[in-house]
Amino acid sequence: MKKADFLVALEDVLQRDEACNAEDMLEDYEEWDSLSKMAIMSYFDKNFGIKITLNQLKEIHQVNDLIQMAGSKIDD
Amino acid sequence: MSLSKFEHVKVTGISTVVPEKEINIYDEAQYYDNNIKKIDRMRKMVGFWKRRVVDYDVTPSDLGIQAAEILIKEMNIDKSSIDALVYMCQKPDFQAPATSFYIHNKLGLSQQCAVFDVNQGCPAWIYGLWLSSQMIEAGTCKKVLLIAADTPSTGMDPADRISAPVFGDGGTATLIEWSDKKVESFYNIETVSKDYEAIMTPVSGQRCKFNLGKTEDYKLFHDLLTNPIETPFGNKLTVFNGYMDGIAVFNFTISVVPENIKELMKYASMKYNDFIGLCLHQANKQIIQAVGDAVGFEREKVPYAAFENYGNNTMCSIPTTINHVYSEEITGQSSKVICSGFGNGLACASVILELDHIYSSGIVNYKKPDDFMTREKYLDYWKNKLSGNNN
């Protein structure tokens, strides 16, 4: 998946009205709550076949960190 | 054990009763700082919308009895032909006797009928089908009446925004019968008891009890009740409330449940197209879709409409889904459904059922009977009875 496509998908996963950028801090998003984290977990599982844990999501800060978690599944 | 199969058991009717009183999340905007956008987001992500709740004095058995009465009347069941009554519940009317005796009396079932209660959570309906199927296939019963009912709303504070918007109340009755013709059903039942604390009401039985006649116990009880503890998620709970470790439950649900369902499909040698739908316990929309996706079903075949319209009515949610979404398919033709219930224990129970021209009540509103016992009436009755004044 292209990075740009992931950022658009992320907007939908978080149910956010504004665009997401790789440099954005997740803590700054009003929508970055436990619901969103669970939605991210199922999105990664369904689309990338990657199982991530809630603890992993607690340790990351930037949208870029999410992209890193997808490894080779997201490219430029 | 875990996987099992029956060949001569058929489900012939399912009825569902829900309370008339509906709460709509949009009417509760005060709990969301009147932020409608926030509610829209909850609706879209988790499916919060409408739920049905009982008046405080209505018990699960009241809903279950009415569901059974509908089944008996509409299917024209000869009451004397019911060999056993199985009542699945987590909120009994009394500690003793088992509530199933009370239900048996109310329904006017025969003396030649076995009755018992089984304490199970959200997978209870499937657990009850499995038990009933064994009683039938063993040859000891020809007809079993299974009742499952719950009123989770009565244990909740409406201001608790983590639990209150999730749960609704309901009652359901199912008739299970011997079939001379071969009818296959398949089950997969698993227990993950290391997480038994993940969904629990910590102070609700003999493990921690109070002698309320003693002043110090009364004071301790009152202190615990009136000083709720704030959880890391910002809601307030006492030890008497239902506790849930959301993360542990979510992890269990997305790891154990999809595998359980896939294993069952493999055991039965069936594929996605064999089923009209995957009826999951209506935990919430997010969980339903995550499990459905992980099993590999198309989203259209994994309904969450019952959650949106009635709330998560725990052990009733699968029969509620069947009666709300698939009523036409199961009454008019032969249809296979695959269902999975998961919840406290932690437990997961899945079943593949063939529903061939069965009776489906749709969703019926509960109506309080004329002789309904309010708390006041009930206490008066018992005070009189104790003093020997009833006759």
Coordinates of C-alpha atoms in Angstrom, one line a residue:
Chain A
M1 CA 0.0 0.0 0.0
K2 CA 1.2 3.5 -0.8
K3 CA 1.8 5.8 2.2
A4 CA -0.6 8.4 0.8
D5 CA -3.4 5.7 0.6
F6 CA -2.7 4.6 4.1
L7 CA -3.1 8.2 5.4
V8 CA -6.5 8.5 3.7
A9 CA -7.5 5.1 5.1
L10 CA -6.4 6.2 8.6
E11 CA -8.7 9.2 8.4
D12 CA -11.6 6.8 8.0
V13 CA -10.3 4.3 10.6
L14 CA -10.1 7.1 13.2
Q15 CA -13.4 8.7 12.0
R16 CA -11.5 12.0 11.7
D17 CA -12.7 15.0 9.6
E18 CA -9.3 16.4 9.0
A19 CA -6.5 14.9 6.9
C20 CA -3.8 12.9 8.5
N21 CA -0.1 13.6 8.0
A22 CA 2.9 11.3 8.7
E23 CA 4.4 14.0 11.0
D24 CA 1.3 14.5 13.1
M25 CA 1.5 13.6 16.8
L26 CA -1.2 11.0 17.6
E27 CA -1.6 12.5 21.1
D28 CA -2.8 15.7 19.4
Y29 CA -5.7 13.9 17.8
E30 CA -8.9 14.2 19.7
E31 CA -9.9 10.9 18.2
W32 CA -6.8 9.0 19.5
D33 CA -8.8 7.0 22.1
S34 CA -9.2 3.3 23.0
L35 CA -11.9 2.9 20.3
S36 CA -9.5 4.2 17.7
K37 CA -6.7 2.0 19.0
M38 CA -8.9 -1.1 18.7
A39 CA -10.0 0.0 15.2
I40 CA -6.3 0.3 14.2
M41 CA -5.6 -3.2 15.6
S42 CA -8.3 -4.7 13.4
Y43 CA -7.3 -2.6 10.4
F44 CA -3.7 -3.9 10.6
D45 CA -4.9 -7.5 11.1
K46 CA -7.3 -7.4 8.2
N47 CA -5.3 -5.4 5.7
F48 CA -1.7 -6.3 6.5
G49 CA -2.1 -9.6 8.4
I50 CA -0.2 -8.0 11.3
K51 CA -1.3 -8.5 14.8
I52 CA -0.5 -5.6 17.0
T53 CA -1.2 -5.1 20.7
L54 CA -2.7 -2.3 22.7
N55 CA 0.6 -2.0 24.6
Q56 CA 2.5 -1.4 21.3
L57 CA 0.0 1.4 20.5
K58 CA 0.5 3.0 23.9
E59 CA 4.2 3.3 23.2
I60 CA 4.1 5.2 19.9
H61 CA 3.6 8.9 19.4
Q62 CA 3.6 9.8 15.7
V63 CA 1.6 8.7 12.7
N64 CA 4.9 7.8 11.2
D65 CA 5.4 5.2 14.0
L66 CA 2.2 3.5 12.8
I67 CA 3.6 3.4 9.2
Q68 CA 6.8 1.9 10.6
M69 CA 4.7 -0.8 12.3
A70 CA 3.4 -1.9 9.0
G71 CA 7.0 -2.5 7.7
S72 CA 7.1 -3.4 4.1
K73 CA 3.3 -3.4 3.8
I74 CA 3.4 0.4 3.3
D75 CA 5.8 1.9 0.8
D76 CA 6.5 5.4 -0.5
Chain B
M1 CA -13.9 -32.6 23.6
S2 CA -14.5 -29.1 22.4
L3 CA -15.9 -30.1 19.0
S4 CA -19.1 -32.1 18.9
K5 CA -21.9 -33.1 16.5
F6 CA -25.5 -34.1 16.7
E7 CA -27.6 -35.9 14.0
H8 CA -31.2 -36.1 15.3
V9 CA -31.8 -32.8 17.0
K10 CA -33.7 -29.9 15.5
V11 CA -34.5 -26.4 16.7
T12 CA -38.2 -25.8 15.8
G13 CA -39.0 -22.4 17.2
I14 CA -37.3 -19.2 18.6
S15 CA -39.0 -16.3 20.2
T16 CA -37.6 -13.0 21.5
V17 CA -39.1 -10.5 23.9
V18 CA -37.6 -7.1 24.6
P19 CA -38.8 -4.3 27.0
E20 CA -40.9 -1.6 25.4
K21 CA -38.8 1.3 26.8
E22 CA -36.3 2.5 24.3
I23 CA -33.3 4.7 25.1
N24 CA -31.7 6.5 22.1
I25 CA -28.1 7.7 22.5
Y26 CA -29.0 11.0 20.9
D27 CA -31.4 11.6 23.8
E28 CA -28.4 11.3 26.1
A29 CA -26.4 14.2 24.7
Q30 CA -25.9 15.6 28.2
Y31 CA -23.4 12.9 28.9
Y32 CA -21.4 13.9 25.8
D33 CA -21.1 17.6 26.6
N34 CA -24.0 18.0 24.1
N35 CA -21.4 17.2 21.4
I36 CA -23.5 15.6 18.6
K37 CA -20.4 15.0 16.5
K38 CA -19.0 12.9 19.3
I39 CA -22.2 10.8 19.3
D40 CA -22.1 10.4 15.5
R41 CA -18.6 9.1 15.8
M42 CA -19.6 6.6 18.6
R43 CA -22.5 5.5 16.4
K44 CA -20.4 4.9 13.4
M45 CA -17.4 3.2 15.2
V46 CA -19.2 1.1 17.9
G47 CA -22.8 1.1 16.7
F48 CA -24.2 2.9 19.8
W49 CA -27.8 3.9 18.9
K50 CA -30.9 2.4 20.5
R51 CA -31.3 0.0 23.4
R52 CA -34.2 -1.5 25.3
V53 CA -34.3 -1.4 29.1
V54 CA -36.7 -2.8 31.7
D55 CA -38.4 -1.1 34.6
Y56 CA -36.3 -1.8 37.7
D57 CA -38.7 -4.4 39.1
V58 CA -38.8 -6.6 36.0
T59 CA -36.6 -9.7 36.2
P60 CA -35.0 -11.7 33.5
S61 CA -37.5 -14.5 34.2
D62 CA -40.4 -12.2 33.5
L63 CA -39.1 -11.6 30.0
G64 CA -38.2 -15.3 29.6
I65 CA -41.7 -16.5 30.7
Q66 CA -43.3 -14.2 28.2
A67 CA -41.1 -15.4 25.4
A68 CA -42.0 -19.0 26.3
E69 CA -45.7 -18.2 26.4
I70 CA -45.5 -16.8 22.9
L71 CA -43.7 -20.0 21.7
I72 CA -46.2 -22.3 23.4
K73 CA -49.2 -20.4 22.0
E74 CA -47.9 -19.8 18.5
M75 CA -46.5 -23.2 18.0
N76 CA -49.5 -24.8 19.7
I77 CA -47.2 -26.9 21.9
D78 CA -48.8 -29.5 24.2
K79 CA -47.3 -28.4 27.5
S80 CA -47.3 -32.0 28.8
S81 CA -45.0 -33.0 26.0
I82 CA -42.1 -30.8 27.3
D83 CA -39.7 -33.1 29.0
A84 CA -37.2 -30.6 30.4
L85 CA -37.0 -26.8 31.0
V86 CA -33.5 -25.4 30.9
Y87 CA -33.1 -21.8 32.2
M88 CA -29.9 -20.0 31.4
C89 CA -29.4 -16.9 33.6
Q90 CA -26.9 -14.8 35.6
K91 CA -29.5 -12.9 37.6
P92 CA -31.7 -15.5 39.3
D93 CA -34.9 -14.3 41.0
F94 CA -33.8 -15.9 44.3
Q95 CA -30.8 -17.9 45.5
A96 CA -33.1 -20.9 46.2
P97 CA -35.0 -22.6 44.7
A98 CA -33.6 -22.4 41.2
T99 CA -35.6 -19.9 39.2
S100 CA -36.6 -22.6 36.7
F101 CA -39.0 -24.0 39.3
Y102 CA -40.8 -20.6 39.4
I103 CA -40.9 -20.5 35.6
H104 CA -42.2 -24.1 35.4
N105 CA -45.0 -23.1 37.8
K106 CA -45.9 -19.9 35.9
L107 CA -45.9 -21.7 32.6
G108 CA -48.0 -24.6 34.0
L109 CA -45.7 -27.3 32.8
S110 CA -46.2 -31.0 33.8
Q111 CA -44.9 -32.8 36.8
Q112 CA -43.1 -35.2 34.5
C113 CA -40.6 -32.4 33.4
A114 CA -37.1 -31.9 34.7
V115 CA -36.0 -28.3 35.4
F116 CA -32.7 -26.6 36.1
D117 CA -30.8 -23.3 36.0
V118 CA -27.4 -22.9 34.3
N119 CA -25.2 -19.9 35.0
Q120 CA -23.5 -18.8 31.8
G121 CA -22.9 -15.4 30.3
C122 CA -23.1 -14.3 26.7
P123 CA -22.5 -17.8 25.1
A124 CA -25.4 -19.1 27.3
W125 CA -27.9 -19.7 24.4
I126 CA -25.4 -21.9 22.5
Y127 CA -24.4 -23.6 25.7
G128 CA -28.1 -24.3 26.4
L129 CA -28.6 -25.7 22.9
W130 CA -25.6 -28.0 23.3
L131 CA -26.9 -29.3 26.7
S132 CA -30.4 -29.8 25.3
S133 CA -29.1 -31.6 22.3
Q134 CA -27.3 -34.1 24.5
M135 CA -30.4 -34.7 26.5
I136 CA -32.3 -35.4 23.3
E137 CA -29.7 -37.5 21.5
A138 CA -29.2 -39.6 24.7
G139 CA -32.9 -40.5 24.4
T140 CA -34.0 -39.1 27.8
C141 CA -36.0 -36.2 26.3
K142 CA -38.0 -35.6 23.2
K143 CA -38.7 -32.0 23.7
V144 CA -36.7 -29.4 25.6
L145 CA -37.7 -25.8 26.3
L146 CA -34.7 -23.6 26.6
I147 CA -35.1 -20.1 28.1
A148 CA -32.3 -17.5 28.2
A149 CA -32.9 -14.1 29.6
D150 CA -30.9 -11.2 31.1
T151 CA -31.4 -7.6 32.3
P152 CA -27.9 -6.1 32.4
S153 CA -29.3 -2.6 32.5
T154 CA -30.6 -3.0 36.0
G155 CA -27.0 -3.2 37.4
M156 CA -25.8 0.0 35.8
D157 CA -25.5 3.7 36.4
P158 CA -27.0 5.5 33.4
A159 CA -24.1 8.1 33.7
D160 CA -21.5 5.3 33.3
R161 CA -20.7 6.0 29.6
I162 CA -18.5 2.9 29.3
S163 CA -21.1 0.3 30.1
A164 CA -24.6 1.9 30.1
P165 CA -24.8 2.6 26.3
V166 CA -23.7 -0.9 25.5
F167 CA -26.3 -3.1 27.2
G168 CA -30.0 -3.8 26.6
D169 CA -32.4 -6.3 28.2
G170 CA -34.1 -9.3 26.7
G171 CA -35.7 -12.7 27.0
T172 CA -35.8 -15.6 24.6
A173 CA -37.3 -19.1 24.3
T174 CA -36.3 -21.9 22.0
L175 CA -37.9 -25.3 21.4
I176 CA -35.5 -28.2 20.7
E177 CA -36.8 -31.5 19.5
W178 CA -35.9 -35.0 18.5
S179 CA -35.9 -35.5 14.7
D180 CA -36.4 -38.9 13.1
K181 CA -34.9 -37.5 10.0
K182 CA -31.2 -36.7 10.0
V183 CA -30.5 -33.1 11.0
E184 CA -26.9 -32.2 11.7
S185 CA -25.7 -29.6 14.1
F186 CA -22.1 -28.9 15.1
Y187 CA -20.6 -27.3 18.2
N188 CA -17.2 -25.9 19.3
I189 CA -17.0 -24.9 23.0
E190 CA -13.9 -23.5 24.6
T191 CA -13.0 -22.3 28.1
V192 CA -10.2 -19.7 28.9
S193 CA -10.5 -19.6 32.7
K194 CA -7.2 -17.9 33.3
D195 CA -9.1 -14.7 32.4
Y196 CA -12.1 -15.4 34.7
E197 CA -11.6 -12.0 36.3
A198 CA -11.9 -10.2 33.0
I199 CA -15.7 -9.9 33.2
M200 CA -16.8 -10.2 36.8
T201 CA -19.0 -8.9 39.5
P202 CA -16.5 -9.1 42.3
V203 CA -18.8 -8.9 45.3
S204 CA -22.0 -10.8 44.4
G205 CA -22.0 -14.1 46.2
Q206 CA -20.4 -16.1 49.0
R207 CA -16.8 -15.2 48.2
C208 CA -17.3 -11.9 50.0
K209 CA -20.4 -11.5 52.1
F210 CA -21.9 -9.2 54.7
N211 CA -24.0 -9.7 57.7
L212 CA -26.0 -6.6 57.4
G213 CA -27.6 -7.0 60.8
K214 CA -24.2 -6.2 62.4
T215 CA -23.4 -2.5 62.5
E216 CA -19.8 -2.8 61.3
D217 CA -20.7 -4.9 58.3
Y218 CA -23.6 -2.6 57.5
K219 CA -21.2 0.4 57.7
L220 CA -18.5 -1.4 55.5
F221 CA -21.2 -2.3 52.9
H222 CA -22.5 1.2 52.9
D223 CA -19.0 2.7 52.5
L224 CA -18.2 0.4 49.6
L225 CA -21.5 1.2 47.9
T226 CA -21.3 5.0 48.3
N227 CA -17.6 5.5 47.5
P228 CA -17.0 4.3 44.0
I229 CA -13.4 3.9 42.8
E230 CA -12.3 5.8 39.7
T231 CA -10.9 3.5 37.0
P232 CA -8.1 4.5 34.6
F233 CA -10.7 5.0 31.9
G234 CA -12.5 7.7 34.0
N235 CA -15.6 5.8 35.0
K236 CA -16.6 5.1 38.6
L237 CA -17.2 1.6 39.9
T238 CA -18.0 -0.1 43.2
V239 CA -17.1 -3.7 43.9
F240 CA -20.8 -4.5 43.5
N241 CA -20.8 -3.4 39.9
G242 CA -19.9 -5.5 36.8
Y243 CA -16.2 -5.1 36.1
M244 CA -14.7 -5.5 32.7
D245 CA -11.1 -5.6 31.6
G246 CA -11.7 -4.3 28.1
I247 CA -8.3 -5.0 26.8
A248 CA -8.2 -8.6 28.0
V249 CA -11.6 -9.2 26.6
F250 CA -10.8 -7.6 23.2
N251 CA -7.6 -9.6 22.9
F252 CA -9.5 -12.8 23.8
T253 CA -12.2 -11.9 21.3
I254 CA -9.9 -11.3 18.3
S255 CA -7.6 -14.2 19.0
V256 CA -9.8 -17.1 20.3
V257 CA -13.2 -16.5 18.7
P258 CA -12.2 -16.4 15.0
E259 CA -10.1 -19.5 15.3
N260 CA -13.0 -21.3 17.2
I261 CA -15.3 -20.5 14.3
K262 CA -12.9 -21.5 11.6
E263 CA -12.2 -24.8 13.3
L264 CA -15.9 -25.5 13.5
M265 CA -16.4 -24.8 9.8
K266 CA -13.5 -27.1 9.0
Y267 CA -14.9 -29.8 11.3
A268 CA -18.3 -29.6 9.6
S269 CA -16.7 -29.4 6.1
M270 CA -18.6 -26.2 5.3
K271 CA -17.7 -23.0 3.5
Y272 CA -18.9 -19.4 3.8
N273 CA -21.5 -19.8 1.1
D274 CA -23.3 -22.6 3.0
F275 CA -24.6 -20.0 5.5
I276 CA -27.1 -17.3 5.3
G277 CA -25.1 -15.4 7.9
L278 CA -22.6 -15.4 10.7
C279 CA -24.6 -14.5 13.8
L280 CA -22.2 -13.2 16.4
H281 CA -22.9 -12.2 19.9
Q282 CA -23.8 -8.5 19.6
A283 CA -20.9 -7.2 21.8
N284 CA -20.7 -4.0 19.7
K285 CA -20.3 -3.2 16.0
Q286 CA -16.5 -2.9 16.2
I287 CA -16.0 -6.3 17.8
I288 CA -18.6 -7.9 15.4
Q289 CA -16.8 -6.6 12.4
A290 CA -13.3 -7.4 13.7
V291 CA -14.4 -11.0 14.3
G292 CA -16.3 -11.3 11.0
D293 CA -13.3 -9.9 9.1
A294 CA -10.9 -12.3 10.8
V295 CA -13.0 -15.3 10.0
G296 CA -13.2 -14.1 6.4
F297 CA -17.0 -13.4 6.0
E298 CA -18.2 -10.6 3.8
R299 CA -19.5 -7.8 6.0
E300 CA -23.1 -8.0 4.7
K301 CA -23.3 -11.5 6.1
V302 CA -22.3 -10.5 9.6
P303 CA -25.2 -8.5 11.0
Y304 CA -24.9 -6.0 13.8
A305 CA -28.5 -4.6 13.4
A306 CA -29.6 -6.2 16.7
F307 CA -26.9 -4.3 18.6
E308 CA -27.9 -1.0 17.0
N309 CA -31.6 -1.5 17.7
Y310 CA -31.8 -3.3 21.0
G311 CA -28.3 -3.1 22.5
N312 CA -26.1 -5.9 23.7
N313 CA -28.7 -8.1 25.4
T314 CA -26.0 -10.6 26.4
M315 CA -27.2 -14.2 26.1
C316 CA -30.2 -13.1 24.0
S317 CA -28.2 -11.4 21.4
I318 CA -27.9 -14.3 19.0
P319 CA -31.6 -15.4 19.0
T320 CA -32.4 -11.6 18.8
T321 CA -30.2 -11.3 15.7
I322 CA -31.8 -14.4 14.1
N323 CA -35.3 -13.2 14.8
H324 CA -34.6 -9.6 13.7
V325 CA -32.5 -10.2 10.6
Y326 CA -33.3 -13.8 9.4
S327 CA -36.9 -14.3 10.3
E328 CA -38.1 -14.7 6.7
E329 CA -35.2 -17.0 5.7
I330 CA -35.8 -19.5 8.5
T331 CA -39.6 -19.6 8.4
G332 CA -39.9 -19.9 4.6
Q333 CA -37.1 -22.3 3.8
S334 CA -34.2 -24.4 5.1
S335 CA -31.2 -22.2 6.0
K336 CA -28.0 -22.8 7.7
V337 CA -26.6 -20.3 10.2
I338 CA -23.3 -20.2 12.0
C339 CA -23.4 -18.5 15.4
S340 CA -20.8 -17.7 18.0
G341 CA -21.2 -16.4 21.6
F342 CA -18.4 -15.2 23.7
G343 CA -18.2 -13.6 27.1
N344 CA -17.5 -14.1 30.8
G345 CA -15.7 -17.2 31.9
L346 CA -14.0 -16.4 29.5
A347 CA -15.9 -18.7 27.2
C348 CA -16.5 -19.1 23.5
A349 CA -19.3 -21.4 22.1
S350 CA -20.1 -21.7 18.4
V351 CA -22.7 -23.7 16.6
I352 CA -23.8 -24.5 13.1
L353 CA -27.6 -25.0 12.9
E354 CA -29.9 -26.0 10.2
L355 CA -33.2 -24.0 10.6
D356 CA -35.8 -25.6 8.4
H357 CA -39.2 -23.8 8.2
I358 CA -39.0 -23.1 12.0
Y359 CA -41.2 -20.7 14.0
S360 CA -39.7 -17.2 14.5
S361 CA -41.5 -14.7 16.6
G362 CA -39.6 -11.7 15.2
I363 CA -39.1 -9.2 18.1
V364 CA -42.0 -8.8 20.5
N365 CA -42.4 -6.1 23.1
Y366 CA -42.8 -7.2 26.7
K367 CA -46.1 -6.5 28.4
K368 CA -46.3 -6.5 32.1
P369 CA -49.1 -9.0 33.1
D370 CA -52.0 -7.8 35.2
D371 CA -50.8 -9.8 38.3
F372 CA -47.3 -8.3 38.1
M373 CA -45.6 -8.2 41.5
T374 CA -44.0 -4.9 42.2
R375 CA -41.4 -4.8 44.9
E376 CA -44.0 -3.4 47.3
K377 CA -46.5 -6.0 46.5
Y378 CA -43.9 -8.8 46.8
L379 CA -42.8 -7.6 50.2
D380 CA -46.3 -7.3 51.4
Y381 CA -47.1 -10.7 50.2
W382 CA -44.1 -12.2 52.0
K383 CA -44.7 -10.2 55.2
N384 CA -48.2 -11.6 55.3
K385 CA -47.1 -15.1 54.5
L386 CA -44.5 -15.1 57.2
S387 CA -47.0 -14.0 59.8
G388 CA -49.5 -16.6 58.6
N389 CA -52.0 -14.1 57.3
N390 CA -52.2 -15.2 53.6
N391 CA -55.0 -17.6 53.9

